[in-house]
Amino acid sequence: MTTRLADDVYWINECYAHGDRHEHVSAYLIRGEAGTVLVDSGSFYHREAIREAVVDATDGEGIDAIVLSHSDYPHSGNVSEFRDEWDDVELVASSGSPEIQGLSDARRCRIGGSLSIRGRQFSFIDPPLADRSHTTWIYDHESAVLFTADGFGSYHHPTDCDRTSTAFEDGISTESILEFHRENLVWLRYVDADKLASALDSIVESYDVSYVAPIHGHPIHRDDLDGFLDRLIESARTIADEYRVPEPYEQPSR
C-alpha cells in the first residue's frame, strides 16, 4: 500500500511476517519537479509489489534516482533491477567500500554533508541507531522528512500494517519498540541510554522534522515524536539493564 506523508513524499509499505507479528520493509518515494527519488530500494522479496507501487505513483514514468541509507539487502535488494528497468537512474550511497558492496558507480554522499539530488537538497546525518558502518540518515529539506533506515523501528500486529503514528490513539507501544530494537540492534545492551537520548535530541533540535520515516516501522508524525522518543529511550534503558555479561567459560581439563 502507498500512503502520502507530505505533498510529494509517499510511503511504500511492505511487510514480512514473524509469527504473529509483522515487520515493515518499506521504501519511500519523493516526487519532485526535477525528478523522482526512491529512498532505499526495498527487499528483493517485495520487488514486484514495490515496482508496481512506483509505476502507479509516477503514472508509469518510474524513478530518476535511488538514495541508499546503507547497502543491506532489505534496503538495496532492488538497485540493479530498478536501474535496468528505468534508464539513467542515478545511485547515491555512503558506502566506504563501494566496489565490495556492488556500488562501484554510485555517487558518494558523505555523512555530515549534503547534496542536491534531482533539484532537492538532502543532508546526510550520522545515525545514533544503525546496524552497520556507513549507514546514514537522510533528511529532505523540502518536505522536512527524516529517513532513519533501521532507527525508530517497531513490530506491529497484522491489522496495523498501513497505519502511521497518527492512527494510534495511545501511540506506538513500548513493547513493539522494545522487541524490535532488542532483536535487531543487539549492541544496545552496551549503550548508555542517556547519551543516546542526547544524540537523538540533538538531531531533532537541529532539523525541523515533519515525519520520521523508518524502513522497519510506522512513519512517525512530528506531533507523536516526543512520545516515541520517550518510549525508545525507555526501551534502550531496559535492554541495557536486563543484559548480564556471561561468566567466563572454563575449558575442561585434559
mmCIF file of C-alpha atoms in Angstrom:
data_model
loop_
_atom_site.group_PDB
_atom_site.id
_atom_site.type_symbol
_atom_site.label_atom_id
_atom_site.label_comp_id
_atom_site.label_asym_id
_atom_site.label_seq_id
_atom_site.Cartn_x
_atom_site.Cartn_y
_atom_site.Cartn_z
ATOM 1 C CA MET A 1 0.000 0.000 0.000
ATOM 2 C CA THR A 2 1.179 3.540 -0.765
ATOM 3 C CA THR A 3 0.462 6.350 1.712
ATOM 4 C CA ARG A 4 1.167 10.047 1.224
ATOM 5 C CA LEU A 5 3.139 11.564 4.108
ATOM 6 C CA ALA A 6 3.720 15.018 2.628
ATOM 7 C CA ASP A 7 2.718 16.795 -0.573
ATOM 8 C CA ASP A 8 5.215 14.812 -2.625
ATOM 9 C CA VAL A 9 6.533 12.080 -0.286
ATOM 10 C CA TYR A 10 4.984 8.606 -0.336
ATOM 11 C CA TRP A 11 5.428 5.639 1.974
ATOM 12 C CA ILE A 12 5.573 2.359 0.032
ATOM 13 C CA ASN A 13 4.604 -0.043 2.783
ATOM 14 C CA GLU A 14 5.570 -3.695 2.559
ATOM 15 C CA CYS A 15 5.688 -6.182 5.425
ATOM 16 C CA TYR A 16 7.171 -9.508 6.380
ATOM 17 C CA ALA A 17 5.521 -11.844 8.888
ATOM 18 C CA HIS A 18 7.364 -13.014 12.007
ATOM 19 C CA GLY A 19 4.900 -15.427 13.552
ATOM 20 C CA ASP A 20 2.003 -13.395 14.953
ATOM 21 C CA ARG A 21 3.655 -10.026 14.281
ATOM 22 C CA HIS A 22 4.839 -8.163 11.217
ATOM 23 C CA GLU A 23 7.925 -6.127 10.347
ATOM 24 C CA HIS A 24 7.811 -3.343 7.789
ATOM 25 C CA VAL A 25 10.340 -3.491 4.948
ATOM 26 C CA SER A 26 9.447 -0.222 3.279
ATOM 27 C CA ALA A 27 10.729 2.270 0.737
ATOM 28 C CA TYR A 28 9.883 5.947 0.252
ATOM 29 C CA LEU A 29 9.179 7.830 -2.956
ATOM 30 C CA ILE A 30 9.767 11.560 -3.441
ATOM 31 C CA ARG A 31 8.116 13.135 -6.490
ATOM 32 C CA GLY A 32 9.895 16.416 -7.138
ATOM 33 C CA GLU A 33 9.595 18.859 -10.006
ATOM 34 C CA ALA A 34 13.013 17.860 -11.352
ATOM 35 C CA GLY A 35 12.639 14.107 -10.924
ATOM 36 C CA THR A 36 11.548 11.216 -8.732
ATOM 37 C CA VAL A 37 13.784 9.883 -5.960
ATOM 38 C CA LEU A 38 13.432 6.494 -4.242
ATOM 39 C CA VAL A 39 14.854 6.353 -0.713
ATOM 40 C CA ASP A 40 16.116 2.784 -0.314
ATOM 41 C CA SER A 41 15.067 0.250 -2.918
ATOM 42 C CA GLY A 42 13.432 -2.313 -0.653
ATOM 43 C CA SER A 43 13.929 -6.049 -0.412
ATOM 44 C CA PHE A 44 14.031 -8.396 -3.391
ATOM 45 C CA TYR A 45 11.271 -10.299 -1.569
ATOM 46 C CA HIS A 46 8.907 -7.369 -2.271
ATOM 47 C CA ARG A 47 10.357 -6.416 -5.649
ATOM 48 C CA GLU A 48 7.236 -6.733 -7.758
ATOM 49 C CA ALA A 49 4.974 -5.008 -5.245
ATOM 50 C CA ILE A 50 7.385 -2.071 -4.922
ATOM 51 C CA ARG A 51 7.799 -1.842 -8.685
ATOM 52 C CA GLU A 52 4.026 -1.715 -9.148
ATOM 53 C CA ALA A 53 3.703 0.953 -6.449
ATOM 54 C CA VAL A 54 6.351 3.081 -8.165
ATOM 55 C CA VAL A 55 4.648 2.695 -11.536
ATOM 56 C CA ASP A 56 1.263 3.671 -10.091
ATOM 57 C CA ALA A 57 2.602 6.653 -8.137
ATOM 58 C CA THR A 58 4.564 8.024 -11.092
ATOM 59 C CA ASP A 59 1.992 7.327 -13.818
ATOM 60 C CA GLY A 60 4.405 4.864 -15.362
ATOM 61 C CA GLU A 61 7.385 7.206 -15.508
ATOM 62 C CA GLY A 62 9.451 5.366 -12.888
ATOM 63 C CA ILE A 63 12.334 6.803 -10.895
ATOM 64 C CA ASP A 64 15.295 9.057 -11.656
ATOM 65 C CA ALA A 65 17.466 8.389 -8.597
ATOM 66 C CA ILE A 66 17.913 5.941 -5.723
ATOM 67 C CA VAL A 67 19.385 7.159 -2.436
ATOM 68 C CA LEU A 68 20.562 4.381 -0.118
ATOM 69 C CA SER A 69 20.795 4.645 3.649
ATOM 70 C CA HIS A 70 23.117 1.627 3.553
ATOM 71 C CA SER A 71 23.713 -1.467 1.486
ATOM 72 C CA ASP A 72 21.995 -4.253 3.468
ATOM 73 C CA TYR A 73 19.707 -6.321 1.244
ATOM 74 C CA PRO A 74 16.384 -5.136 2.734
ATOM 75 C CA HIS A 75 17.464 -1.638 1.678
ATOM 76 C CA SER A 76 19.411 -2.263 -1.535
ATOM 77 C CA GLY A 77 17.917 -5.503 -2.846
ATOM 78 C CA ASN A 78 16.346 -3.953 -5.955
ATOM 79 C CA VAL A 79 19.020 -1.486 -7.065
ATOM 80 C CA SER A 80 20.207 -3.410 -10.126
ATOM 81 C CA GLU A 81 16.744 -4.422 -11.291
ATOM 82 C CA PHE A 82 15.262 -0.938 -10.952
ATOM 83 C CA ARG A 83 18.219 0.622 -12.748
ATOM 84 C CA ASP A 84 17.787 -1.894 -15.550
ATOM 85 C CA GLU A 85 14.071 -1.128 -15.816
ATOM 86 C CA TRP A 86 14.309 2.669 -15.786
ATOM 87 C CA ASP A 87 17.108 4.253 -17.793
ATOM 88 C CA ASP A 88 19.678 6.666 -16.352
ATOM 89 C CA VAL A 89 18.787 6.088 -12.702
ATOM 90 C CA GLU A 90 21.361 7.840 -10.530
ATOM 91 C CA LEU A 91 22.576 5.911 -7.473
ATOM 92 C CA VAL A 92 23.652 7.799 -4.345
ATOM 93 C CA ALA A 93 25.231 5.873 -1.454
ATOM 94 C CA SER A 94 27.551 6.323 1.517
ATOM 95 C CA SER A 95 29.488 3.063 1.316
ATOM 96 C CA GLY A 96 33.132 3.228 2.368
ATOM 97 C CA SER A 97 34.000 0.350 0.006
ATOM 98 C CA PRO A 98 31.552 0.740 -2.889
ATOM 99 C CA GLU A 99 33.166 -1.902 -5.110
ATOM 100 C CA ILE A 100 32.796 -4.593 -2.446
ATOM 101 C CA GLN A 101 29.151 -3.627 -1.979
ATOM 102 C CA GLY A 102 28.451 -3.729 -5.729
ATOM 103 C CA LEU A 103 28.013 0.059 -5.837
ATOM 104 C CA SER A 104 31.103 0.997 -7.821
ATOM 105 C CA ASP A 105 29.318 3.608 -9.957
ATOM 106 C CA ALA A 106 27.447 5.239 -7.078
ATOM 107 C CA ARG A 107 27.711 8.940 -6.397
ATOM 108 C CA ARG A 108 29.057 9.078 -2.885
ATOM 109 C CA CYS A 109 27.348 11.085 -0.176
ATOM 110 C CA ARG A 110 29.411 11.909 2.875
ATOM 111 C CA ILE A 111 27.930 11.584 6.331
ATOM 112 C CA GLY A 112 27.730 15.067 7.768
ATOM 113 C CA GLY A 113 27.456 16.632 4.311
ATOM 114 C CA SER A 114 24.690 17.457 1.863
ATOM 115 C CA LEU A 115 23.912 17.012 -1.821
ATOM 116 C CA SER A 116 21.446 18.277 -4.382
ATOM 117 C CA ILE A 117 19.690 15.315 -5.992
ATOM 118 C CA ARG A 118 17.168 15.964 -8.759
ATOM 119 C CA GLY A 119 16.826 19.552 -7.629
ATOM 120 C CA ARG A 120 16.247 18.782 -3.940
ATOM 121 C CA GLN A 121 18.622 19.346 -1.058
ATOM 122 C CA PHE A 122 19.408 16.359 1.152
ATOM 123 C CA SER A 123 21.512 16.248 4.308
ATOM 124 C CA PHE A 124 23.224 13.048 5.442
ATOM 125 C CA ILE A 125 23.278 12.545 9.200
ATOM 126 C CA ASP A 126 25.490 10.357 11.376
ATOM 127 C CA PRO A 127 22.909 7.998 12.921
ATOM 128 C CA PRO A 128 22.883 7.126 16.640
ATOM 129 C CA LEU A 129 20.929 3.969 15.718
ATOM 130 C CA ALA A 130 22.378 1.781 12.959
ATOM 131 C CA ASP A 131 23.214 -1.869 12.364
ATOM 132 C CA ARG A 132 26.386 -1.338 10.312
ATOM 133 C CA SER A 133 29.041 1.225 9.469
ATOM 134 C CA HIS A 134 28.468 3.765 6.687
ATOM 135 C CA THR A 135 24.758 3.914 7.433
ATOM 136 C CA THR A 136 23.337 7.402 7.032
ATOM 137 C CA TRP A 137 20.056 9.006 7.938
ATOM 138 C CA ILE A 138 18.692 11.165 5.140
ATOM 139 C CA TYR A 139 16.895 14.484 5.587
ATOM 140 C CA ASP A 140 14.898 16.006 2.734
ATOM 141 C CA HIS A 141 14.888 19.755 3.342
ATOM 142 C CA GLU A 142 11.845 20.460 1.165
ATOM 143 C CA SER A 143 9.429 18.049 2.848
ATOM 144 C CA ALA A 144 11.233 18.009 6.234
ATOM 145 C CA VAL A 145 11.003 14.197 6.277
ATOM 146 C CA LEU A 146 13.824 12.400 8.105
ATOM 147 C CA PHE A 147 14.503 8.909 6.715
ATOM 148 C CA THR A 148 16.059 6.835 9.509
ATOM 149 C CA ALA A 149 16.910 3.442 7.971
ATOM 150 C CA ASP A 150 16.909 0.907 10.860
ATOM 151 C CA GLY A 151 16.359 3.523 13.552
ATOM 152 C CA PHE A 152 12.926 4.215 15.082
ATOM 153 C CA GLY A 153 11.692 0.748 14.124
ATOM 154 C CA SER A 154 8.916 -1.304 15.703
ATOM 155 C CA TYR A 155 6.990 -4.501 15.121
ATOM 156 C CA HIS A 156 3.230 -4.425 14.629
ATOM 157 C CA HIS A 157 0.085 -6.533 14.522
ATOM 158 C CA PRO A 158 -1.075 -7.766 11.092
ATOM 159 C CA THR A 159 -4.060 -5.405 11.224
ATOM 160 C CA ASP A 160 -1.802 -2.351 11.659
ATOM 161 C CA CYS A 161 0.360 -2.625 8.539
ATOM 162 C CA ASP A 162 -0.865 0.560 6.849
ATOM 163 C CA ARG A 163 -1.011 2.835 9.883
ATOM 164 C CA THR A 164 1.189 5.825 10.602
ATOM 165 C CA SER A 165 1.673 7.024 14.165
ATOM 166 C CA THR A 166 -1.357 9.295 13.847
ATOM 167 C CA ALA A 167 -3.655 6.248 13.787
ATOM 168 C CA PHE A 168 -2.608 5.013 17.249
ATOM 169 C CA GLU A 169 -4.666 6.661 19.977
ATOM 170 C CA ASP A 170 -2.087 5.867 22.664
ATOM 171 C CA GLY A 171 0.962 5.967 20.409
ATOM 172 C CA ILE A 172 3.141 3.145 19.130
ATOM 173 C CA SER A 173 3.568 0.775 22.056
ATOM 174 C CA THR A 174 6.731 0.487 24.124
ATOM 175 C CA GLU A 175 6.530 -3.294 23.755
ATOM 176 C CA SER A 176 6.707 -3.171 19.944
ATOM 177 C CA ILE A 177 9.600 -0.681 20.043
ATOM 178 C CA LEU A 178 11.461 -2.714 22.671
ATOM 179 C CA GLU A 179 11.094 -6.033 20.858
ATOM 180 C CA PHE A 180 12.298 -4.596 17.566
ATOM 181 C CA HIS A 181 15.390 -2.919 18.997
ATOM 182 C CA ARG A 182 16.249 -5.834 21.300
ATOM 183 C CA GLU A 183 16.279 -8.251 18.369
ATOM 184 C CA ASN A 184 17.765 -6.066 15.622
ATOM 185 C CA LEU A 185 20.166 -3.640 17.328
ATOM 186 C CA VAL A 186 21.694 -6.032 19.841
ATOM 187 C CA TRP A 187 24.568 -3.673 20.670
ATOM 188 C CA LEU A 188 22.077 -1.526 22.595
ATOM 189 C CA ARG A 189 22.733 -3.828 25.568
ATOM 190 C CA TYR A 190 26.056 -1.982 25.983
ATOM 191 C CA VAL A 191 24.758 1.565 25.443
ATOM 192 C CA ASP A 192 24.343 4.454 27.880
ATOM 193 C CA ALA A 193 20.700 5.414 27.328
ATOM 194 C CA ASP A 194 21.320 8.996 28.460
ATOM 195 C CA LYS A 195 23.970 9.505 25.779
ATOM 196 C CA LEU A 196 21.638 8.009 23.179
ATOM 197 C CA ALA A 197 18.869 10.371 24.275
ATOM 198 C CA SER A 198 21.195 13.373 23.974
ATOM 199 C CA ALA A 199 22.279 12.336 20.476
ATOM 200 C CA LEU A 200 18.699 11.875 19.282
ATOM 201 C CA ASP A 201 17.550 15.127 20.877
ATOM 202 C CA SER A 202 20.375 16.975 19.129
ATOM 203 C CA ILE A 203 19.209 15.744 15.728
ATOM 204 C CA VAL A 204 15.563 16.582 16.388
ATOM 205 C CA GLU A 205 16.526 20.057 17.584
ATOM 206 C CA SER A 206 18.774 20.643 14.551
ATOM 207 C CA TYR A 207 16.213 19.696 11.910
ATOM 208 C CA ASP A 208 12.587 20.739 11.539
ATOM 209 C CA VAL A 209 11.116 17.245 11.212
ATOM 210 C CA SER A 210 7.630 16.772 9.751
ATOM 211 C CA TYR A 211 7.831 12.964 9.763
ATOM 212 C CA VAL A 212 10.373 10.395 10.869
ATOM 213 C CA ALA A 213 10.344 7.697 8.191
ATOM 214 C CA PRO A 214 11.888 4.370 9.280
ATOM 215 C CA ILE A 215 12.265 1.434 6.927
ATOM 216 C CA HIS A 216 11.170 -1.059 9.598
ATOM 217 C CA GLY A 217 8.385 0.764 11.394
ATOM 218 C CA HIS A 218 5.426 3.127 11.221
ATOM 219 C CA PRO A 219 6.145 6.670 9.981
ATOM 220 C CA ILE A 220 6.064 8.991 12.984
ATOM 221 C CA HIS A 221 4.386 12.392 12.714
ATOM 222 C CA ARG A 222 6.080 15.325 14.444
ATOM 223 C CA ASP A 223 3.232 15.551 16.970
ATOM 224 C CA ASP A 224 3.936 11.986 18.090
ATOM 225 C CA LEU A 225 7.722 12.224 18.077
ATOM 226 C CA ASP A 226 8.298 13.212 21.703
ATOM 227 C CA GLY A 227 6.215 10.293 22.944
ATOM 228 C CA PHE A 228 8.003 7.857 20.662
ATOM 229 C CA LEU A 229 11.411 9.134 21.780
ATOM 230 C CA ASP A 230 10.443 8.624 25.420
ATOM 231 C CA ARG A 231 9.439 5.021 24.689
ATOM 232 C CA LEU A 232 12.567 4.433 22.612
ATOM 233 C CA ILE A 233 14.898 5.617 25.370
ATOM 234 C CA GLU A 234 12.919 3.599 27.920
ATOM 235 C CA SER A 235 13.421 0.565 25.665
ATOM 236 C CA ALA A 236 17.154 1.209 25.299
ATOM 237 C CA ARG A 237 17.482 1.522 29.072
ATOM 238 C CA THR A 238 15.600 -1.760 29.566
ATOM 239 C CA ILE A 239 17.791 -3.576 27.027
ATOM 240 C CA ALA A 240 20.965 -2.411 28.784
ATOM 241 C CA ASP A 241 19.666 -3.038 32.311
ATOM 242 C CA GLU A 242 18.433 -6.559 31.629
ATOM 243 C CA TYR A 243 21.657 -7.740 29.967
ATOM 244 C CA ARG A 244 24.057 -9.814 32.041
ATOM 245 C CA VAL A 245 27.607 -10.467 30.881
ATOM 246 C CA PRO A 246 28.121 -14.249 30.672
ATOM 247 C CA GLU A 247 30.522 -15.855 33.111
ATOM 248 C CA PRO A 248 33.897 -16.812 31.599
ATOM 249 C CA TYR A 249 33.822 -20.240 30.028
ATOM 250 C CA GLU A 250 36.049 -22.717 31.765
ATOM 251 C CA GLN A 251 37.876 -25.118 29.495
ATOM 252 C CA PRO A 252 37.539 -28.734 30.596
ATOM 253 C CA SER A 253 40.766 -30.159 31.951
ATOM 254 C CA ARG A 254 42.535 -32.760 29.867
#
